[in-house]
mmCIF file of C-alpha atoms and ligand atoms in Angstrom:
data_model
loop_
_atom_site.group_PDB
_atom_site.id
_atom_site.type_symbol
_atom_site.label_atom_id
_atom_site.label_comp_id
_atom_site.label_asym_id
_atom_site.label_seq_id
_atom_site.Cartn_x
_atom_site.Cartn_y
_atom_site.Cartn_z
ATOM 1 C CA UNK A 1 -101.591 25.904 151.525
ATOM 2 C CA UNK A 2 -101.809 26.776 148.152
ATOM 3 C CA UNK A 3 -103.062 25.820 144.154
ATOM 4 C CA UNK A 4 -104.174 22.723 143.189
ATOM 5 C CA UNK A 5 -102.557 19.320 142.345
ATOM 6 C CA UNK A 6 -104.085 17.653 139.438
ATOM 7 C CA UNK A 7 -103.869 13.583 139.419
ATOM 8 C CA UNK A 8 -103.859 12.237 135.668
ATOM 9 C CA UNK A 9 -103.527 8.809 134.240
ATOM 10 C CA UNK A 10 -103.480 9.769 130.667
ATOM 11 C CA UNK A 11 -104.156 12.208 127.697
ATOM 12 C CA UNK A 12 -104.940 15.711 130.398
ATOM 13 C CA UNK A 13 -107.193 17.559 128.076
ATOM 14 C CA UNK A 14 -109.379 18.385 131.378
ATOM 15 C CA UNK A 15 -105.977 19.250 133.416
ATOM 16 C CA UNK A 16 -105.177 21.911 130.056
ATOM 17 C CA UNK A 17 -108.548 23.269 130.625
ATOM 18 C CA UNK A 18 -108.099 23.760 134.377
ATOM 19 C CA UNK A 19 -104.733 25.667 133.260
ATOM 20 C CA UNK A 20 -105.612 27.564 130.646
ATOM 21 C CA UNK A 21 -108.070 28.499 132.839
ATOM 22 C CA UNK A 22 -106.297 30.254 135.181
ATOM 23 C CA UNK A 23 -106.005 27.814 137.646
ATOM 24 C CA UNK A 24 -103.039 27.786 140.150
ATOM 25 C CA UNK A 25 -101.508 24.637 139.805
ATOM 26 C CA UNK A 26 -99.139 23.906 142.057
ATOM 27 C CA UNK A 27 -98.028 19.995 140.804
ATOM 28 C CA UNK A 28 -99.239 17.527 138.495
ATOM 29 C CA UNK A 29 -98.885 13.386 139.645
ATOM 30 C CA UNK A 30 -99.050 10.682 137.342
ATOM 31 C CA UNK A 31 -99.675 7.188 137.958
ATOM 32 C CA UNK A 32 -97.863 6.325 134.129
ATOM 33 C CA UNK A 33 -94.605 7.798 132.926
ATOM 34 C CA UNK A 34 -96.461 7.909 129.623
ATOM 35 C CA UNK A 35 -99.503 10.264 130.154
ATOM 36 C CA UNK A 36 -99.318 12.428 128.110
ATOM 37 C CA UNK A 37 -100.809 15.223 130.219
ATOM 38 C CA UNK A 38 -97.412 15.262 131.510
ATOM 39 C CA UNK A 39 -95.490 16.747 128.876
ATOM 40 C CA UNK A 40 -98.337 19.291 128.901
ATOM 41 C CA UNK A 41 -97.705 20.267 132.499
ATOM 42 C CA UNK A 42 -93.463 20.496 132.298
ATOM 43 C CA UNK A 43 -93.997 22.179 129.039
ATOM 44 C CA UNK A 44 -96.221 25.176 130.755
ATOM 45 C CA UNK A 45 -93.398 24.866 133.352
ATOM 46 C CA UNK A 46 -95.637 22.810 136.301
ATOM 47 C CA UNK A 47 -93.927 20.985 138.679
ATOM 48 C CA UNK A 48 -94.645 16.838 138.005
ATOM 49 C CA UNK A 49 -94.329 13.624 139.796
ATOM 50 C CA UNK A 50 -94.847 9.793 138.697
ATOM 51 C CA UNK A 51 -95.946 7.449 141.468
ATOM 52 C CA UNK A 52 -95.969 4.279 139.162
ATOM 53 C CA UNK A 53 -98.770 2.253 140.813
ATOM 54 C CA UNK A 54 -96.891 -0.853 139.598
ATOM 55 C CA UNK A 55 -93.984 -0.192 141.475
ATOM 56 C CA UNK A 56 -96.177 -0.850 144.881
ATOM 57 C CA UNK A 57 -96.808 -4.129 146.592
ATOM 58 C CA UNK A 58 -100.313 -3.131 147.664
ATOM 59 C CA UNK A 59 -102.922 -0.499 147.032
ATOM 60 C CA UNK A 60 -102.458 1.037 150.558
ATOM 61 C CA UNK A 61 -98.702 1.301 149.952
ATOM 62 C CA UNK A 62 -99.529 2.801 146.235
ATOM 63 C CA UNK A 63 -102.637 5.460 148.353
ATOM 64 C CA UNK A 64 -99.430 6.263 151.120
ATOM 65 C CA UNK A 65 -96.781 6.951 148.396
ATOM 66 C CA UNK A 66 -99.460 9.165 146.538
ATOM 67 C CA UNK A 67 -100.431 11.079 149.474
ATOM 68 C CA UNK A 68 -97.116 11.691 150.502
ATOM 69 C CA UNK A 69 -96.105 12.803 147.000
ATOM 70 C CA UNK A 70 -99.283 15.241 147.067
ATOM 71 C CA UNK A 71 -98.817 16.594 150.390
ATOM 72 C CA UNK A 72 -95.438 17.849 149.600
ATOM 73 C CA UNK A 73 -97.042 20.929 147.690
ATOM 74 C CA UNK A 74 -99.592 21.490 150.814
ATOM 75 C CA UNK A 75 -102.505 22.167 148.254
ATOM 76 C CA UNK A 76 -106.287 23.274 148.909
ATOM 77 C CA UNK A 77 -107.619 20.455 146.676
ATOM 78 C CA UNK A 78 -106.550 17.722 144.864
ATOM 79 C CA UNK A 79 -108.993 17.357 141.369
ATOM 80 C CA UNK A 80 -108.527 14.055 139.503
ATOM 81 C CA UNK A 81 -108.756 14.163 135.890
ATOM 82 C CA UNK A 82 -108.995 11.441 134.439
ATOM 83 C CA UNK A 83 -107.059 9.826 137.196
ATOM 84 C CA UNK A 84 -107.244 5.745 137.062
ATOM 85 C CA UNK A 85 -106.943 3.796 140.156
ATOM 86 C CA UNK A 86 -109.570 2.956 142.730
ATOM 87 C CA UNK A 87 -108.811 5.133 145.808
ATOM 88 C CA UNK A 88 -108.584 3.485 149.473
ATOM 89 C CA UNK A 89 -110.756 4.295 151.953
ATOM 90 C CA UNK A 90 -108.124 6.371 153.810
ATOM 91 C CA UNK A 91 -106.603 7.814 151.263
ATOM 92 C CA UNK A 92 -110.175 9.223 150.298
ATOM 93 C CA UNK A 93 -110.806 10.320 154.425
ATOM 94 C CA UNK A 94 -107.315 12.098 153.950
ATOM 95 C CA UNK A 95 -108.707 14.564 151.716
ATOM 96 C CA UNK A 96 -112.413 14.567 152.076
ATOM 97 C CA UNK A 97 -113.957 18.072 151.349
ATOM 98 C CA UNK A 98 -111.000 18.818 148.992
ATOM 99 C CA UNK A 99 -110.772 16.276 146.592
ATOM 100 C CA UNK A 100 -112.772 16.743 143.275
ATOM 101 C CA UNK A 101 -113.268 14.480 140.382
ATOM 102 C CA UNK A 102 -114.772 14.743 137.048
ATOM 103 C CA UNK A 103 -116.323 12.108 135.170
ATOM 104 C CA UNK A 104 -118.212 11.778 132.027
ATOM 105 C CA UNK A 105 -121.954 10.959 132.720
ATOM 106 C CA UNK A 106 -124.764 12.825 134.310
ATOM 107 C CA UNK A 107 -124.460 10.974 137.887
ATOM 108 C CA UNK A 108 -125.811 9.056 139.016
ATOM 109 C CA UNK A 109 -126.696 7.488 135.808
ATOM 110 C CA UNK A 110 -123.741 5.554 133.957
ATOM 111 C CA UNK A 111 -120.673 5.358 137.102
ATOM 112 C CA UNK A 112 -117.449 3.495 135.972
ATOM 113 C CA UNK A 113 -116.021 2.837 132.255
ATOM 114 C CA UNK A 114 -117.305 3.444 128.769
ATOM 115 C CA UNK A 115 -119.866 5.172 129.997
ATOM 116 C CA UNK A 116 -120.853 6.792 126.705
ATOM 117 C CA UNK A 117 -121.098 3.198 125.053
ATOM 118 C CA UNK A 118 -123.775 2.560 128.395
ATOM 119 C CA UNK A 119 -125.873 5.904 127.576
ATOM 120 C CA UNK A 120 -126.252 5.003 123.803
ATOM 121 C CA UNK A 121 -127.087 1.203 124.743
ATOM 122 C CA UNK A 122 -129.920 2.483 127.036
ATOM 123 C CA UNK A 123 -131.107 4.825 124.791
ATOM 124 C CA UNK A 124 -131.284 8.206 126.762
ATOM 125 C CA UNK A 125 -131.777 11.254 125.114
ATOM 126 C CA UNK A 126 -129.429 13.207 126.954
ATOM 127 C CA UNK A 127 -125.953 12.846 128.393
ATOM 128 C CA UNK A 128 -123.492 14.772 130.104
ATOM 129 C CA UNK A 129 -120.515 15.250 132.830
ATOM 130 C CA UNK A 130 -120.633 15.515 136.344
ATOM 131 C CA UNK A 131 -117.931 17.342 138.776
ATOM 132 C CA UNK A 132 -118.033 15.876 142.354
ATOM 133 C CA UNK A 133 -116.800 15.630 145.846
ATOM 134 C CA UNK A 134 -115.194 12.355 146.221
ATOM 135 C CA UNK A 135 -116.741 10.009 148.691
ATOM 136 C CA UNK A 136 -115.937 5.962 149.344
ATOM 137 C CA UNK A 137 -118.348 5.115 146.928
ATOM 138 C CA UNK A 138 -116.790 5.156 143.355
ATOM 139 C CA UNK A 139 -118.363 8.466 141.201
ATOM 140 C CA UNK A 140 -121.177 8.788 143.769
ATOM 141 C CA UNK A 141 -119.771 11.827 145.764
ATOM 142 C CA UNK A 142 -121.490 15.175 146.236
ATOM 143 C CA UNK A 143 -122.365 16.816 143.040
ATOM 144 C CA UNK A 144 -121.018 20.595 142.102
ATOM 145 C CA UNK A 145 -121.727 20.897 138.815
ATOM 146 C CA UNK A 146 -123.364 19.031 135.794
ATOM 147 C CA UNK A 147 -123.424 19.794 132.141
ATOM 148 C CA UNK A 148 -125.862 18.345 129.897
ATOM 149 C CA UNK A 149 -126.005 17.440 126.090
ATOM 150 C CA UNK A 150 -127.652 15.986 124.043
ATOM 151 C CA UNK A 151 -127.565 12.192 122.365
ATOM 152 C CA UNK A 152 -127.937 12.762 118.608
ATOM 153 C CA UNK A 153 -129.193 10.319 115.790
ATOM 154 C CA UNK A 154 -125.997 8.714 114.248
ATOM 155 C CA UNK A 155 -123.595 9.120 117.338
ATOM 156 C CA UNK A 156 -121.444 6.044 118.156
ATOM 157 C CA UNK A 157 -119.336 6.707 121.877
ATOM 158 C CA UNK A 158 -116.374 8.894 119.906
ATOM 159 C CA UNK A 159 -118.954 11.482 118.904
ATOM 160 C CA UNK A 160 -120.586 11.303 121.862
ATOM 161 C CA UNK A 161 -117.408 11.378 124.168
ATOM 162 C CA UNK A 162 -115.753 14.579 121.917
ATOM 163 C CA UNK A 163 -119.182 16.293 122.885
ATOM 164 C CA UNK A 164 -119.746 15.509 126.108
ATOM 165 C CA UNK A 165 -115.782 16.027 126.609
ATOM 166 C CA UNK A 166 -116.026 20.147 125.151
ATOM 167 C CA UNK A 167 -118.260 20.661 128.392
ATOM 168 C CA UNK A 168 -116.058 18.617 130.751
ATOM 169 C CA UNK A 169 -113.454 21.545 129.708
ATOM 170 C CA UNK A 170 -116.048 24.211 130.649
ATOM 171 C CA UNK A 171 -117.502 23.239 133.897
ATOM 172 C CA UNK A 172 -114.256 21.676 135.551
ATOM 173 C CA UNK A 173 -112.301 24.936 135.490
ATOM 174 C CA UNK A 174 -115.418 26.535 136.383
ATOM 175 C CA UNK A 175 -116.249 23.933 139.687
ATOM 176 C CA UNK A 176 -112.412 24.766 140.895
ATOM 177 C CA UNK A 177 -112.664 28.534 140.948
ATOM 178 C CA UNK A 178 -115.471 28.128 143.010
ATOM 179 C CA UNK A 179 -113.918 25.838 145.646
ATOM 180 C CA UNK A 180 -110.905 27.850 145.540
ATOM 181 C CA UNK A 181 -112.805 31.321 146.200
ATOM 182 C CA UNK A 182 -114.443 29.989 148.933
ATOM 183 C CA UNK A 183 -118.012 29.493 147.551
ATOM 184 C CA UNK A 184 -118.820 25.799 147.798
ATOM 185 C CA UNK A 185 -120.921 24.862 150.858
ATOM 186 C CA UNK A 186 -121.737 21.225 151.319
ATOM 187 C CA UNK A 187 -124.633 19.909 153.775
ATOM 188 C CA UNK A 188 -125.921 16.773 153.586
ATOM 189 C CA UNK A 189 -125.064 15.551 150.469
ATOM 190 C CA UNK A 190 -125.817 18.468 148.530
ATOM 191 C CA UNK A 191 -123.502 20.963 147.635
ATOM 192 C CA UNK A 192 -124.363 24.787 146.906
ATOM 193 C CA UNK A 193 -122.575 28.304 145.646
ATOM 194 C CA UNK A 194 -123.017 31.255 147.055
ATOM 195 C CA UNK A 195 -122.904 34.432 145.171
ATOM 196 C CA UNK A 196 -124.793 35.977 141.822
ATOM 197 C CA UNK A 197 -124.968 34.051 138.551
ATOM 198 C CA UNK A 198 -123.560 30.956 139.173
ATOM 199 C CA UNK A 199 -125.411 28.091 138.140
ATOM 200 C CA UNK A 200 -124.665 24.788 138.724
ATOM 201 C CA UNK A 201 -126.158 23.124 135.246
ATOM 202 C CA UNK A 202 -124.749 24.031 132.050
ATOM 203 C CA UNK A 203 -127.383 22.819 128.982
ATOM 204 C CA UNK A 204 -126.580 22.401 125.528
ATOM 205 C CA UNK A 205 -128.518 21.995 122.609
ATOM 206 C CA UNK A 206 -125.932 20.334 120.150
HETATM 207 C C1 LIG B 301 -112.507 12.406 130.902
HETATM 208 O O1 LIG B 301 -113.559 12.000 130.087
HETATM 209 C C2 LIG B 301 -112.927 12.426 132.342
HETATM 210 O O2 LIG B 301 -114.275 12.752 132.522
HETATM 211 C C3 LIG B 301 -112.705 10.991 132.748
HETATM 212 O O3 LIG B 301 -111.536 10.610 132.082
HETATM 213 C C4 LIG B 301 -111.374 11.404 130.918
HETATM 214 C C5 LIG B 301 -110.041 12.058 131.023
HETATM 215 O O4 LIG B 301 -109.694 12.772 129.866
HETATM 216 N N1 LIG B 301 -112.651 10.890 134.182
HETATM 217 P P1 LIG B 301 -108.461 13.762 129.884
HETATM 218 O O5 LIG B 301 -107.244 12.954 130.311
HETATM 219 O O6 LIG B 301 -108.747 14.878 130.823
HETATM 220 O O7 LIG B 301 -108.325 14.217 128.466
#
């Protein structure tokens, strides 16, 4: 088993973090042709698959062509990034313990879409991104690592997003080193890291 594969659906700014981070990546798997995380990936010379969801009668058949697809490069953990399609339960069994995902709110305030548009229409002051285990219940998994910002006067989603986004880039990189080096321990629901200076909340004030 080695290196990660990285399931996208789109743009990959948070799978170009994980690799410029230093990140062993051993494949990168596509639901859409288009994504453009994918050019990314073949042009740093990853290895790259499309399983076109639309090409499958059923989301089970769609969860068995993925999993076969992703087991073919053995990897310690799968991290979706921006990866979306609603998981089956057995696809999400398959990989439980090593399958990460990130996603842009301070869990478990704001799960599914537009979830900056949701923070500014309920008026919190502060915002943020969330790296987690994932569980059967959509962006309710075990919690690594959060990253906070704040909610400034005059932000519509897009500023909001770009912000909360820069930290996505920070503590996603940051949540997969310290699966891969062995430091994540998870009991009951809560998930800790062992060893000196790491902290599992990154704050900023801007
Ligand atoms: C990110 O905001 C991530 O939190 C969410 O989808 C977005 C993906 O962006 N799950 P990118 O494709 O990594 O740029």
């Amino acid at each position: 088993m080695s290196g990660v594969v990285v399931l996208i659906s789109g743009r990959g700014s948070n799978l170009r973090a994980i690799v410029d981070g230093g990140v062993p990546v051993a494949a990168v798997i596509s639901n859409r042709a288009d994504a453009l995380g994918l050019a990314f990936a073949r042009g740093r010379e990853i290895k790259t698959a499309v399983v076109e969801h639309r090409d499958y009668a059923s989301r089970e058949a769609f969860d068995a062509a993925l999993a076969k697809a992703i087991d073919r490069h053995a990897p310690r953990l799968v991290a979706l990034a921006g990866f979306m399609r609603i998981l089956t339960a057995s696809f999400v069994e398959r990989y439980r313990g090593r399958m990460m995902n990130i996603h842009p709110s301070l869990l478990p305030a704001f799960p599914g879409l537009h979830t900056h548009a949701a923070a500014l229409a309920a008026g919190v002051k502060i915002h943020g991104a969330t790296v987690h285990f994932v569980t059967q219940e959509l962006d309710h998994g075990p919690i690594i690592i959060q990253a906070a910002v704040p909610v400034l006067p005059g932000d519509d989603a897009d500023r909001l997003a770009a912000r909360v986004l820069e930290q996505e880039h920070v503590i996603y990189p940051m949540a997969i080193r310290w699966f891969l080096d062995g430091r994540l321990s998870l009991s009951g629901g809560r998930v800790d890291v062992a060893g000196d200076g790491a902290r599992q909340f990154q704050l900023v004030d801007r």
